[in-house]
PDB file of C-alpha atoms in Angstrom:
ATOM      1  CA  MET W1229       3.577   8.453  15.501  1.00 29.00           C
ATOM      2  CA  THR W1230       3.496  11.647  13.467  1.00 32.00           C
ATOM      3  CA  GLN W1231       0.131  12.257  11.816  1.00 36.00           C
ATOM      4  CA  PRO W1232      -0.493  13.994   8.483  1.00 40.00           C
ATOM      5  CA  GLU W1233      -1.142  17.714   8.789  1.00 36.00           C
ATOM      6  CA  GLU W1234      -4.635  18.688   9.890  1.00 36.00           C
ATOM      7  CA  ALA W1235      -6.733  20.195   7.123  1.00 34.00           C
ATOM      8  CA  GLY W1236      -7.790  23.812   7.549  1.00 35.00           C
ATOM      9  CA  GLN W1237      -9.082  26.513   5.235  1.00 37.00           C
ATOM     10  CA  PRO W1238      -8.268  26.187   1.534  1.00 38.00           C
ATOM     11  CA  THR W1239      -4.690  27.301   0.962  1.00 39.00           C
ATOM     12  CA  GLY W1240      -4.544  27.278  -2.812  1.00 48.00           C
ATOM     13  CA  ARG W1241      -5.665  25.628  -6.015  1.00 86.00           C
ATOM     14  CA  SER W1242      -3.324  22.648  -5.983  1.00 90.00           C
ATOM     15  CA  ILE W1243      -1.548  20.356  -3.556  1.00 91.00           C
ATOM     16  CA  SER W1244       1.037  17.584  -3.897  1.00 91.00           C
ATOM     17  CA  LEU W1245       1.422  14.593  -1.619  1.00 92.00           C
ATOM     18  CA  ASP W1246       3.945  11.790  -1.161  1.00 92.00           C
ATOM     19  CA  CYS W1247       2.074   8.527  -0.652  1.00 93.00           C
ATOM     20  CA  PRO W1248       4.161   5.609   0.675  1.00 93.00           C
ATOM     21  CA  ALA W1249       3.658   1.923   0.011  1.00 95.00           C
ATOM     22  CA  LYS W1250       2.916  -0.578   2.751  1.00 95.00           C
ATOM     23  CA  ILE W1251       3.956  -4.110   3.594  1.00 96.00           C
ATOM     24  CA  ASN W1252       2.372  -6.616   5.975  1.00 95.00           C
ATOM     25  CA  LEU W1253       4.823  -7.757   8.627  1.00 95.00           C
ATOM     26  CA  ARG W1254       2.309 -10.404   9.620  1.00 95.00           C
ATOM     27  CA  LEU W1255      -0.853 -11.493   7.814  1.00 95.00           C
ATOM     28  CA  LYS W1256      -3.087 -14.156   9.299  1.00 96.00           C
ATOM     29  CA  VAL W1257      -6.220 -14.910   7.295  1.00 95.00           C
ATOM     30  CA  GLY W1258      -9.447 -16.271   8.747  1.00 93.00           C
ATOM     31  CA  PRO W1259     -12.742 -17.241   7.127  1.00 92.00           C
ATOM     32  CA  SER W1260     -14.724 -14.977   4.826  1.00 90.00           C
ATOM     33  CA  ARG W1261     -17.695 -13.202   6.418  1.00 91.00           C
ATOM     34  CA  ASP W1262     -20.978 -12.441   4.665  1.00 89.00           C
ATOM     35  CA  GLU W1263     -21.468  -9.242   6.689  1.00 89.00           C
ATOM     36  CA  TRP W1264     -18.185  -7.936   5.266  1.00 86.00           C
ATOM     37  CA  GLY W1265     -19.147  -8.594   1.656  1.00 86.00           C
ATOM     38  CA  SER W1266     -17.379 -11.995   1.723  1.00 89.00           C
ATOM     39  CA  ARG W1267     -14.105 -10.383   2.768  1.00 89.00           C
ATOM     40  CA  HIS W1268     -11.869 -12.504   4.972  1.00 91.00           C
ATOM     41  CA  GLN W1269     -11.154 -11.922   8.632  1.00 92.00           C
ATOM     42  CA  LEU W1270      -7.605 -10.635   9.040  1.00 94.00           C
ATOM     43  CA  ASP W1271      -5.069 -10.285  11.822  1.00 95.00           C
ATOM     44  CA  THR W1272      -2.244  -8.216  10.397  1.00 95.00           C
ATOM     45  CA  ILE W1273       0.512  -5.734  11.161  1.00 96.00           C
ATOM     46  CA  TYR W1274       0.928  -2.996   8.565  1.00 96.00           C
ATOM     47  CA  SER W1275       4.107  -1.006   8.094  1.00 96.00           C
ATOM     48  CA  ALA W1276       4.601   1.971   5.805  1.00 95.00           C
ATOM     49  CA  ILE W1277       7.846   1.993   3.813  1.00 96.00           C
ATOM     50  CA  SER W1278       9.997   4.594   2.084  1.00 95.00           C
ATOM     51  CA  LEU W1279       8.733   3.884  -1.443  1.00 95.00           C
ATOM     52  CA  HIS W1280       6.346   6.605  -2.598  1.00 93.00           C
ATOM     53  CA  ASP W1281       3.897   7.522  -5.301  1.00 94.00           C
ATOM     54  CA  ARG W1282       3.236  11.212  -5.806  1.00 94.00           C
ATOM     55  CA  VAL W1283      -0.318  12.525  -6.115  1.00 95.00           C
ATOM     56  CA  ASP W1284      -0.962  16.050  -7.429  1.00 94.00           C
ATOM     57  CA  LEU W1285      -4.471  17.461  -6.970  1.00 95.00           C
ATOM     58  CA  THR W1286      -5.590  20.616  -8.769  1.00 94.00           C
ATOM     59  CA  LEU W1287      -8.972  22.316  -8.556  1.00 94.00           C
ATOM     60  CA  ARG W1288     -10.702  22.712 -11.931  1.00 93.00           C
ATOM     61  CA  GLU W1289     -13.297  25.159 -13.155  1.00 92.00           C
ATOM     62  CA  PRO W1290     -16.771  24.565 -11.667  1.00 92.00           C
ATOM     63  CA  GLY W1291     -18.759  22.088 -13.699  1.00 92.00           C
ATOM     64  CA  SER W1292     -15.737  20.741 -15.587  1.00 93.00           C
ATOM     65  CA  GLY W1293     -15.665  17.397 -13.753  1.00 94.00           C
ATOM     66  CA  PHE W1294     -12.603  15.369 -12.860  1.00 96.00           C
ATOM     67  CA  ALA W1295      -9.534  14.456 -14.881  1.00 95.00           C
ATOM     68  CA  LEU W1296      -6.999  11.664 -14.295  1.00 95.00           C
ATOM     69  CA  THR W1297      -3.481  11.387 -15.701  1.00 94.00           C
ATOM     70  CA  LEU W1298      -0.703   8.951 -14.811  1.00 94.00           C
ATOM     71  CA  GLU W1299       2.999   8.570 -15.472  1.00 93.00           C
ATOM     72  CA  GLY W1300       5.689   6.111 -14.451  1.00 87.00           C
ATOM     73  CA  ASP W1301       7.848   3.252 -15.668  1.00 79.00           C
ATOM     74  CA  HIS W1302       5.758   0.398 -14.267  1.00 71.00           C
ATOM     75  CA  LEU W1303       2.100   1.267 -14.784  1.00 74.00           C
ATOM     76  CA  GLY W1304       0.980  -2.288 -15.576  1.00 68.00           C
ATOM     77  CA  ASP W1305      -2.702  -2.413 -16.523  1.00 66.00           C
ATOM     78  CA  LEU W1306      -2.972   1.319 -15.757  1.00 66.00           C
ATOM     79  CA  ALA W1307      -1.056   2.011 -18.978  1.00 64.00           C
ATOM     80  CA  ASP W1308      -4.100   0.850 -20.979  1.00 64.00           C
ATOM     81  CA  GLY W1309      -5.470   4.014 -22.522  1.00 61.00           C
ATOM     82  CA  HIS W1310      -8.917   2.402 -22.709  1.00 61.00           C
ATOM     83  CA  ALA W1311      -9.201   1.790 -18.953  1.00 70.00           C
ATOM     84  CA  ASP W1312     -12.206   3.396 -17.255  1.00 81.00           C
ATOM     85  CA  PRO W1313     -10.832   6.221 -15.069  1.00 86.00           C
ATOM     86  CA  LYS W1314     -13.711   5.691 -12.627  1.00 88.00           C
ATOM     87  CA  ALA W1315     -12.175   2.286 -11.838  1.00 89.00           C
ATOM     88  CA  ASN W1316      -9.076   4.015 -10.429  1.00 94.00           C
ATOM     89  CA  LEU W1317      -9.083   4.029  -6.617  1.00 95.00           C
ATOM     90  CA  ALA W1318      -7.980   7.656  -6.382  1.00 97.00           C
ATOM     91  CA  VAL W1319     -10.936   8.693  -8.553  1.00 97.00           C
ATOM     92  CA  LYS W1320     -13.242   6.531  -6.440  1.00 97.00           C
ATOM     93  CA  ALA W1321     -11.920   8.339  -3.364  1.00 98.00           C
ATOM     94  CA  LEU W1322     -12.586  11.710  -4.996  1.00 98.00           C
ATOM     95  CA  LEU W1323     -16.145  10.761  -5.934  1.00 98.00           C
ATOM     96  CA  ALA W1324     -16.850   9.239  -2.522  1.00 98.00           C
ATOM     97  CA  LEU W1325     -15.649  12.304  -0.609  1.00 98.00           C
ATOM     98  CA  ALA W1326     -17.456  14.648  -2.984  1.00 98.00           C
ATOM     99  CA  GLY W1327     -20.677  12.694  -2.509  1.00 97.00           C
ATOM    100  CA  THR W1328     -20.308  12.692   1.271  1.00 97.00           C
ATOM    101  CA  THR W1329     -19.548  16.409   1.593  1.00 97.00           C
ATOM    102  CA  GLY W1330     -21.626  17.867  -1.231  1.00 96.00           C
ATOM    103  CA  HIS W1331     -18.633  19.151  -3.178  1.00 96.00           C
ATOM    104  CA  GLN W1332     -18.485  18.906  -6.947  1.00 95.00           C
ATOM    105  CA  PRO W1333     -15.648  16.611  -8.108  1.00 96.00           C
ATOM    106  CA  ASP W1334     -14.028  19.289 -10.238  1.00 95.00           C
ATOM    107  CA  VAL W1335     -10.489  18.113  -9.567  1.00 96.00           C
ATOM    108  CA  SER W1336      -7.540  17.027 -11.686  1.00 96.00           C
ATOM    109  CA  ILE W1337      -5.611  14.040 -10.289  1.00 96.00           C
ATOM    110  CA  HIS W1338      -2.099  13.378 -11.587  1.00 96.00           C
ATOM    111  CA  ILE W1339      -0.329  10.301 -10.214  1.00 96.00           C
ATOM    112  CA  THR W1340       3.374   9.626 -10.605  1.00 95.00           C
ATOM    113  CA  LYS W1341       3.660   5.881 -10.026  1.00 94.00           C
ATOM    114  CA  ARG W1342       6.796   4.528  -8.402  1.00 93.00           C
ATOM    115  CA  ILE W1343       5.039   1.710  -6.516  1.00 93.00           C
ATOM    116  CA  PRO W1344       4.554  -1.292  -8.824  1.00 90.00           C
ATOM    117  CA  VAL W1345       0.936  -1.916  -9.815  1.00 87.00           C
ATOM    118  CA  GLY W1346      -0.805  -5.082  -8.631  1.00 84.00           C
ATOM    119  CA  ALA W1347       2.191  -5.951  -6.448  1.00 88.00           C
ATOM    120  CA  GLY W1348       0.730  -6.313  -2.950  1.00 89.00           C
ATOM    121  CA  LEU W1349       2.259  -2.980  -1.885  1.00 93.00           C
ATOM    122  CA  ALA W1350      -0.996  -0.964  -1.653  1.00 92.00           C
ATOM    123  CA  GLY W1351      -0.066   1.433  -4.447  1.00 92.00           C
ATOM    124  CA  GLY W1352      -3.682   2.065  -5.409  1.00 93.00           C
ATOM    125  CA  SER W1353      -4.778   2.318  -1.786  1.00 95.00           C
ATOM    126  CA  THR W1354      -2.122   4.832  -0.815  1.00 95.00           C
ATOM    127  CA  ASP W1355      -2.970   6.989  -3.862  1.00 96.00           C
ATOM    128  CA  ALA W1356      -6.616   6.980  -2.783  1.00 97.00           C
ATOM    129  CA  ALA W1357      -5.686   7.787   0.816  1.00 95.00           C
ATOM    130  CA  GLY W1358      -3.540  10.654  -0.409  1.00 95.00           C
ATOM    131  CA  THR W1359      -6.479  11.910  -2.445  1.00 97.00           C
ATOM    132  CA  LEU W1360      -8.735  11.898   0.632  1.00 97.00           C
ATOM    133  CA  LEU W1361      -6.152  13.695   2.761  1.00 95.00           C
ATOM    134  CA  GLY W1362      -5.312  16.196   0.051  1.00 94.00           C
ATOM    135  CA  LEU W1363      -8.931  17.068  -0.693  1.00 95.00           C
ATOM    136  CA  ASN W1364      -9.655  17.379   3.007  1.00 95.00           C
ATOM    137  CA  LYS W1365      -7.107  20.193   3.042  1.00 92.00           C
ATOM    138  CA  LEU W1366      -7.710  21.613  -0.433  1.00 92.00           C
ATOM    139  CA  TRP W1367     -11.477  21.848   0.108  1.00 94.00           C
ATOM    140  CA  GLY W1368     -11.010  23.157   3.658  1.00 92.00           C
ATOM    141  CA  LEU W1369     -13.187  20.391   5.116  1.00 95.00           C
ATOM    142  CA  GLY W1370     -11.358  19.903   8.405  1.00 94.00           C
ATOM    143  CA  LEU W1371     -12.666  16.341   8.719  1.00 96.00           C
ATOM    144  CA  PRO W1372     -11.037  14.235  11.470  1.00 96.00           C
ATOM    145  CA  MET W1373      -9.552  10.835  10.751  1.00 94.00           C
ATOM    146  CA  THR W1374     -12.624   9.209  12.305  1.00 94.00           C
ATOM    147  CA  SER W1375     -14.711  10.702   9.495  1.00 96.00           C
ATOM    148  CA  LEU W1376     -12.279   9.760   6.713  1.00 97.00           C
ATOM    149  CA  GLU W1377     -11.710   6.167   7.864  1.00 95.00           C
ATOM    150  CA  PRO W1378     -15.219   4.822   7.027  1.00 96.00           C
ATOM    151  CA  ILE W1379     -14.995   6.337   3.533  1.00 97.00           C
ATOM    152  CA  ALA W1380     -11.580   4.707   3.125  1.00 96.00           C
ATOM    153  CA  ALA W1381     -12.770   1.334   4.441  1.00 93.00           C
ATOM    154  CA  ASP W1382     -15.548   1.207   1.844  1.00 94.00           C
ATOM    155  CA  LEU W1383     -12.870   1.486  -0.844  1.00 95.00           C
ATOM    156  CA  GLY W1384     -10.380  -1.105   0.441  1.00 91.00           C
ATOM    157  CA  ALA W1385      -9.330  -3.045   3.528  1.00 89.00           C
ATOM    158  CA  ASP W1386      -5.843  -1.509   3.754  1.00 91.00           C
ATOM    159  CA  LEU W1387      -6.887   2.003   2.758  1.00 95.00           C
ATOM    160  CA  PRO W1388      -7.624   3.238   6.323  1.00 95.00           C
ATOM    161  CA  PHE W1389      -4.062   2.300   7.290  1.00 95.00           C
ATOM    162  CA  CYS W1390      -2.776   4.373   4.383  1.00 94.00           C
ATOM    163  CA  LEU W1391      -4.356   7.424   6.041  1.00 93.00           C
ATOM    164  CA  HIS W1392      -2.158   6.895   9.110  1.00 91.00           C
ATOM    165  CA  GLY W1393       1.240   5.376   8.387  1.00 90.00           C
ATOM    166  CA  GLY W1394       3.875   4.108  10.784  1.00 92.00           C
ATOM    167  CA  ILE W1395       3.007   0.663  12.130  1.00 95.00           C
ATOM    168  CA  CYS W1396      -0.545  -0.432  12.932  1.00 95.00           C
ATOM    169  CA  LYS W1397      -2.320  -3.619  13.828  1.00 96.00           C
ATOM    170  CA  GLY W1398      -5.265  -4.392  11.571  1.00 94.00           C
ATOM    171  CA  ALA W1399      -8.280  -6.453  12.605  1.00 94.00           C
ATOM    172  CA  ASP W1400     -11.745  -7.379  11.257  1.00 93.00           C
ATOM    173  CA  PHE W1401     -11.157  -7.304   7.472  1.00 89.00           C
ATOM    174  CA  GLY W1402      -8.046  -5.153   7.989  1.00 88.00           C
ATOM    175  CA  GLN W1403      -9.740  -1.794   8.436  1.00 89.00           C
ATOM    176  CA  LYS W1404      -9.944  -1.777  12.267  1.00 92.00           C
ATOM    177  CA  LEU W1405      -6.663  -0.177  13.292  1.00 93.00           C
ATOM    178  CA  THR W1406      -4.569  -0.006  16.436  1.00 94.00           C
ATOM    179  CA  PRO W1407      -1.563   2.305  15.890  1.00 92.00           C
ATOM    180  CA  LEU W1408       1.676   1.115  17.495  1.00 93.00           C
ATOM    181  CA  ASP W1409       4.078   3.667  18.933  1.00 90.00           C
ATOM    182  CA  THR W1410       7.509   3.232  17.396  1.00 85.00           C
ATOM    183  CA  HIS W1411       8.972   3.171  20.943  1.00 88.00           C
ATOM    184  CA  SER W1412       6.540   0.519  22.220  1.00 92.00           C
ATOM    185  CA  THR W1413       7.583  -2.947  23.369  1.00 94.00           C
ATOM    186  CA  GLU W1414       5.608  -4.475  20.481  1.00 93.00           C
ATOM    187  CA  VAL W1415       7.639  -2.561  17.902  1.00 93.00           C
ATOM    188  CA  ALA W1416      10.808  -3.389  19.825  1.00 94.00           C
ATOM    189  CA  ARG W1417       9.952  -7.089  19.456  1.00 95.00           C
ATOM    190  CA  LEU W1418       9.418  -6.625  15.726  1.00 95.00           C
ATOM    191  CA  THR W1419      12.817  -4.962  15.494  1.00 94.00           C
ATOM    192  CA  GLU W1420      14.454  -7.770  17.484  1.00 94.00           C
ATOM    193  CA  THR W1421      13.093 -10.310  15.001  1.00 94.00           C
ATOM    194  CA  GLY W1422      14.407  -8.278  12.061  1.00 95.00           C
ATOM    195  CA  LEU W1423      11.053  -6.981  10.787  1.00 95.00           C
ATOM    196  CA  THR W1424      11.921  -3.288  10.758  1.00 94.00           C
ATOM    197  CA  GLY W1425      14.742  -1.438   9.040  1.00 94.00           C
ATOM    198  CA  HIS W1426      16.264  -1.916   5.597  1.00 96.00           C
ATOM    199  CA  MET W1427      14.794  -4.222   2.982  1.00 97.00           C
ATOM    200  CA  LEU W1428      14.996  -5.352  -0.608  1.00 98.00           C
ATOM    201  CA  ILE W1429      11.757  -5.688  -2.533  1.00 97.00           C
ATOM    202  CA  GLY W1430      11.755  -8.056  -5.473  1.00 97.00           C
ATOM    203  CA  ALA W1431       9.134  -6.785  -7.925  1.00 95.00           C
ATOM    204  CA  TYR W1432       7.620  -8.210 -11.114  1.00 94.00           C
ATOM    205  CA  GLU W1433       6.085  -7.097 -14.370  1.00 90.00           C
ATOM    206  CA  LYS W1434       3.279  -9.591 -13.775  1.00 90.00           C
ATOM    207  CA  GLU W1435       0.431  -8.486 -11.534  1.00 89.00           C
ATOM    208  CA  LEU W1436      -1.593 -10.679  -9.196  1.00 90.00           C
ATOM    209  CA  SER W1437      -5.283 -10.093  -8.643  1.00 90.00           C
ATOM    210  CA  THR W1438      -6.008  -9.897  -4.913  1.00 89.00           C
ATOM    211  CA  ALA W1439      -9.349 -11.624  -5.441  1.00 91.00           C
ATOM    212  CA  ARG W1440      -7.650 -14.480  -7.307  1.00 95.00           C
ATOM    213  CA  VAL W1441      -5.068 -14.916  -4.549  1.00 95.00           C
ATOM    214  CA  TYR W1442      -7.807 -15.145  -1.928  1.00 94.00           C
ATOM    215  CA  ARG W1443      -9.753 -17.660  -4.030  1.00 95.00           C
ATOM    216  CA  THR W1444      -6.599 -19.768  -4.283  1.00 96.00           C
ATOM    217  CA  PHE W1445      -6.033 -19.400  -0.535  1.00 96.00           C
ATOM    218  CA  ASP W1446      -9.522 -20.811   0.034  1.00 94.00           C
ATOM    219  CA  GLU W1447      -8.432 -23.852  -1.984  1.00 95.00           C
ATOM    220  CA  VAL W1448      -4.877 -24.470  -0.742  1.00 95.00           C
ATOM    221  CA  GLY W1449      -4.850 -22.847   2.707  1.00 94.00           C
ATOM    222  CA  ALA W1450      -1.815 -21.420   4.459  1.00 93.00           C
ATOM    223  CA  GLY W1451       1.707 -22.771   4.500  1.00 88.00           C
ATOM    224  CA  HIS W1452       3.505 -23.843   7.670  1.00 84.00           C
ATOM    225  CA  ASN W1453       5.162 -21.111   9.755  1.00 77.00           C
ATOM    226  CA  ASP W1454       4.650 -18.442   7.083  1.00 87.00           C
ATOM    227  CA  LEU W1455       4.484 -14.836   8.275  1.00 93.00           C
ATOM    228  CA  ASN W1456       1.911 -14.296   5.537  1.00 96.00           C
ATOM    229  CA  ASP W1457      -0.908 -16.834   5.195  1.00 96.00           C
ATOM    230  CA  LEU W1458      -1.298 -15.847   1.538  1.00 96.00           C
ATOM    231  CA  GLU W1459       2.267 -16.881   0.688  1.00 96.00           C
ATOM    232  CA  LEU W1460       1.417 -20.392  -0.509  1.00 97.00           C
ATOM    233  CA  ALA W1461      -1.428 -19.107  -2.680  1.00 97.00           C
ATOM    234  CA  ALA W1462       0.674 -16.306  -4.183  1.00 96.00           C
ATOM    235  CA  CYS W1463       3.611 -18.610  -4.903  1.00 96.00           C
ATOM    236  CA  THR W1464       1.277 -21.202  -6.425  1.00 97.00           C
ATOM    237  CA  LEU W1465       0.081 -18.571  -8.884  1.00 97.00           C
ATOM    238  CA  HIS W1466       3.527 -16.979  -9.311  1.00 97.00           C
ATOM    239  CA  PRO W1467       6.342 -19.527  -8.758  1.00 97.00           C
ATOM    240  CA  ARG W1468       9.139 -16.976  -9.276  1.00 97.00           C
ATOM    241  CA  SER W1469       8.108 -15.387  -5.976  1.00 97.00           C
ATOM    242  CA  GLY W1470       8.781 -18.718  -4.302  1.00 97.00           C
ATOM    243  CA  LEU W1471      12.188 -18.893  -5.976  1.00 98.00           C
ATOM    244  CA  ALA W1472      13.092 -15.402  -4.724  1.00 98.00           C
ATOM    245  CA  LEU W1473      12.036 -16.359  -1.187  1.00 97.00           C
ATOM    246  CA  ASP W1474      14.079 -19.569  -1.273  1.00 97.00           C
ATOM    247  CA  LEU W1475      17.155 -17.691  -2.474  1.00 98.00           C
ATOM    248  CA  ALA W1476      16.798 -15.003   0.195  1.00 97.00           C
ATOM    249  CA  ARG W1477      16.363 -17.566   2.960  1.00 96.00           C
ATOM    250  CA  GLY W1478      19.212 -19.687   1.657  1.00 96.00           C
ATOM    251  CA  PHE W1479      21.444 -16.621   1.583  1.00 95.00           C
ATOM    252  CA  GLY W1480      20.694 -16.014   5.250  1.00 92.00           C
ATOM    253  CA  ALA W1481      18.863 -12.709   4.976  1.00 86.00           C
ATOM    254  CA  GLY W1482      16.543 -11.697   7.759  1.00 93.00           C
ATOM    255  CA  PRO W1483      12.841 -12.510   7.489  1.00 96.00           C
ATOM    256  CA  ALA W1484      11.645 -12.931   3.909  1.00 97.00           C
ATOM    257  CA  PHE W1485       7.978 -12.952   2.959  1.00 97.00           C
ATOM    258  CA  ILE W1486       5.363 -12.138   0.352  1.00 95.00           C
ATOM    259  CA  SER W1487       4.054  -8.586   0.544  1.00 91.00           C
ATOM    260  CA  GLY W1488       0.268  -8.552   0.950  1.00 92.00           C
ATOM    261  CA  SER W1489      -1.310 -10.656  -1.792  1.00 93.00           C
ATOM    262  CA  GLY W1490       1.922 -10.646  -3.829  1.00 93.00           C
ATOM    263  CA  PRO W1491       3.673 -11.188  -6.080  1.00 95.00           C
ATOM    264  CA  SER W1492       6.293  -8.818  -4.587  1.00 95.00           C
ATOM    265  CA  VAL W1493       8.816 -10.392  -2.226  1.00 97.00           C
ATOM    266  CA  VAL W1494      10.330  -8.607   0.781  1.00 97.00           C
ATOM    267  CA  ALA W1495      13.707  -9.604   2.229  1.00 97.00           C
ATOM    268  CA  MET W1496      14.868  -7.796   5.355  1.00 97.00           C
ATOM    269  CA  VAL W1497      18.614  -7.345   4.912  1.00 96.00           C
ATOM    270  CA  PRO W1498      21.114  -4.777   6.185  1.00 94.00           C
ATOM    271  CA  GLU W1499      22.099  -1.976   3.847  1.00 92.00           C
ATOM    272  CA  GLY W1500      25.515  -2.350   2.222  1.00 93.00           C
ATOM    273  CA  ASP W1501      27.434  -5.460   1.204  1.00 95.00           C
ATOM    274  CA  ARG W1502      24.790  -8.003   2.265  1.00 95.00           C
ATOM    275  CA  ALA W1503      22.047  -6.192   0.369  1.00 96.00           C
ATOM    276  CA  ALA W1504      24.314  -5.939  -2.670  1.00 97.00           C
ATOM    277  CA  THR W1505      25.065  -9.661  -2.516  1.00 97.00           C
ATOM    278  CA  LEU W1506      21.410 -10.672  -2.346  1.00 98.00           C
ATOM    279  CA  LYS W1507      20.608  -8.324  -5.226  1.00 97.00           C
ATOM    280  CA  ALA W1508      23.294 -10.037  -7.296  1.00 98.00           C
ATOM    281  CA  ILE W1509      21.887 -13.486  -6.438  1.00 98.00           C
ATOM    282  CA  TRP W1510      18.342 -12.506  -7.405  1.00 98.00           C
ATOM    283  CA  GLU W1511      19.563 -10.973 -10.657  1.00 97.00           C
ATOM    284  CA  ARG W1512      21.809 -13.918 -11.555  1.00 97.00           C
ATOM    285  CA  GLU W1513      18.997 -16.435 -11.015  1.00 97.00           C
ATOM    286  CA  GLY W1514      16.344 -14.320 -12.761  1.00 97.00           C
ATOM    287  CA  ALA W1515      14.189 -14.510  -9.646  1.00 98.00           C
ATOM    288  CA  VAL W1516      12.803 -10.959  -9.931  1.00 97.00           C
ATOM    289  CA  ASP W1517      12.271  -8.370 -12.650  1.00 96.00           C
ATOM    290  CA  TRP W1518      13.580  -5.385 -10.689  1.00 94.00           C
ATOM    291  CA  ILE W1519      14.713  -4.591  -7.166  1.00 96.00           C
ATOM    292  CA  ILE W1520      13.737  -1.711  -4.894  1.00 96.00           C
ATOM    293  CA  GLU W1521      15.537  -0.741  -1.677  1.00 96.00           C
ATOM    294  CA  ALA W1522      13.455   0.774   1.120  1.00 96.00           C
ATOM    295  CA  ASP W1523      13.229   1.239   4.876  1.00 95.00           C
ATOM    296  CA  SER W1524      10.412   0.909   7.393  1.00 93.00           C
ATOM    297  CA  PRO W1525       8.539   2.181   9.237  1.00 90.00           C
ATOM    298  CA  VAL W1526       7.910   5.667   7.886  1.00 85.00           C
ATOM    299  CA  ALA W1527       5.395   8.207   9.105  1.00 66.00           C
ATOM    300  CA  PRO W1528       3.299   9.995   8.150  1.00 53.00           C
ATOM    301  CA  VAL W1529       2.185   7.797   5.284  1.00 43.00           C
ATOM    302  CA  VAL W1530       0.899  10.766   3.304  1.00 52.00           C
ATOM    303  CA  ARG W1531       2.549  14.155   3.550  1.00 52.00           C
ATOM    304  CA  PRO W1532       1.645  17.436   1.823  1.00 57.00           C
ATOM    305  CA  VAL W1533       4.786  18.597   0.077  1.00 59.00           C
ATOM    306  CA  SER W1534       3.604  21.753  -1.683  1.00 59.00           C
ATOM    307  CA  VAL W1535       0.604  24.022  -2.066  1.00 60.00           C
ATOM    308  CA  THR W1536       0.282  26.425  -4.999  1.00 61.00           C
ATOM    309  CA  HIS W1537      -1.915  29.508  -4.862  1.00 57.00           C
TER     310      HIS W1537
END
């Protein structure tokens, strides 16, 4: 698996990164654990996909503090001009890394959102991971992944994966990673069962709170034979996701499942006529609000695309 570029000496005052979304090819949920802050035990397989946010980081004058700006068509709650910027995961990543390394957080963060907000696609997590990777380079820290991962894990269970990309197993509360080589027998088995390659993502204007989905999971449990144990909980809270899954399965697409804690729906389907047909079915039945085409896996998850002096 290709890793993001190693950070070296500062190369300029700004850097841009492409930060891909993730899906869970499998998500098995165990009991919550007090030692993990009541987070649930997870057995999951993460895969990065070719749907990206862009994060631009620019150094500011010393003592000026941080700034956050966002743009995009589907910002959800992030469009609220009264939202506390310190609640944004990318800002939390900036402040955490600054506190750990002794740097002042004099950085401007601009995020171009293409990943739907609150959709179970790790949009916030991948932006934060991109911020950690970008600052590691921009500040010339040279920190290895083993130093960045604990900072990431404190911010979110799937955030350490977003530092890596490709396909990884996730254990404990999702932060303990085992990268899978794309040529391994395990990935070959995933491919044989239709869990890699082209997909349609059915996305929604409505967001789902991850905490609320887990609370509902604690009440209703997992469905039978679901790839994602959170599917029943997510569909209970957002029935249109269940409709989109039923239509995809009835159409005869490949595996179809809820992404993360939902409400987004993933249907693995070949590119071309079959994808076009399923899109038409979803649109005709009003099962989704908009449709995104993507491929998986992709690596690296976060990639510097430009540095300006």
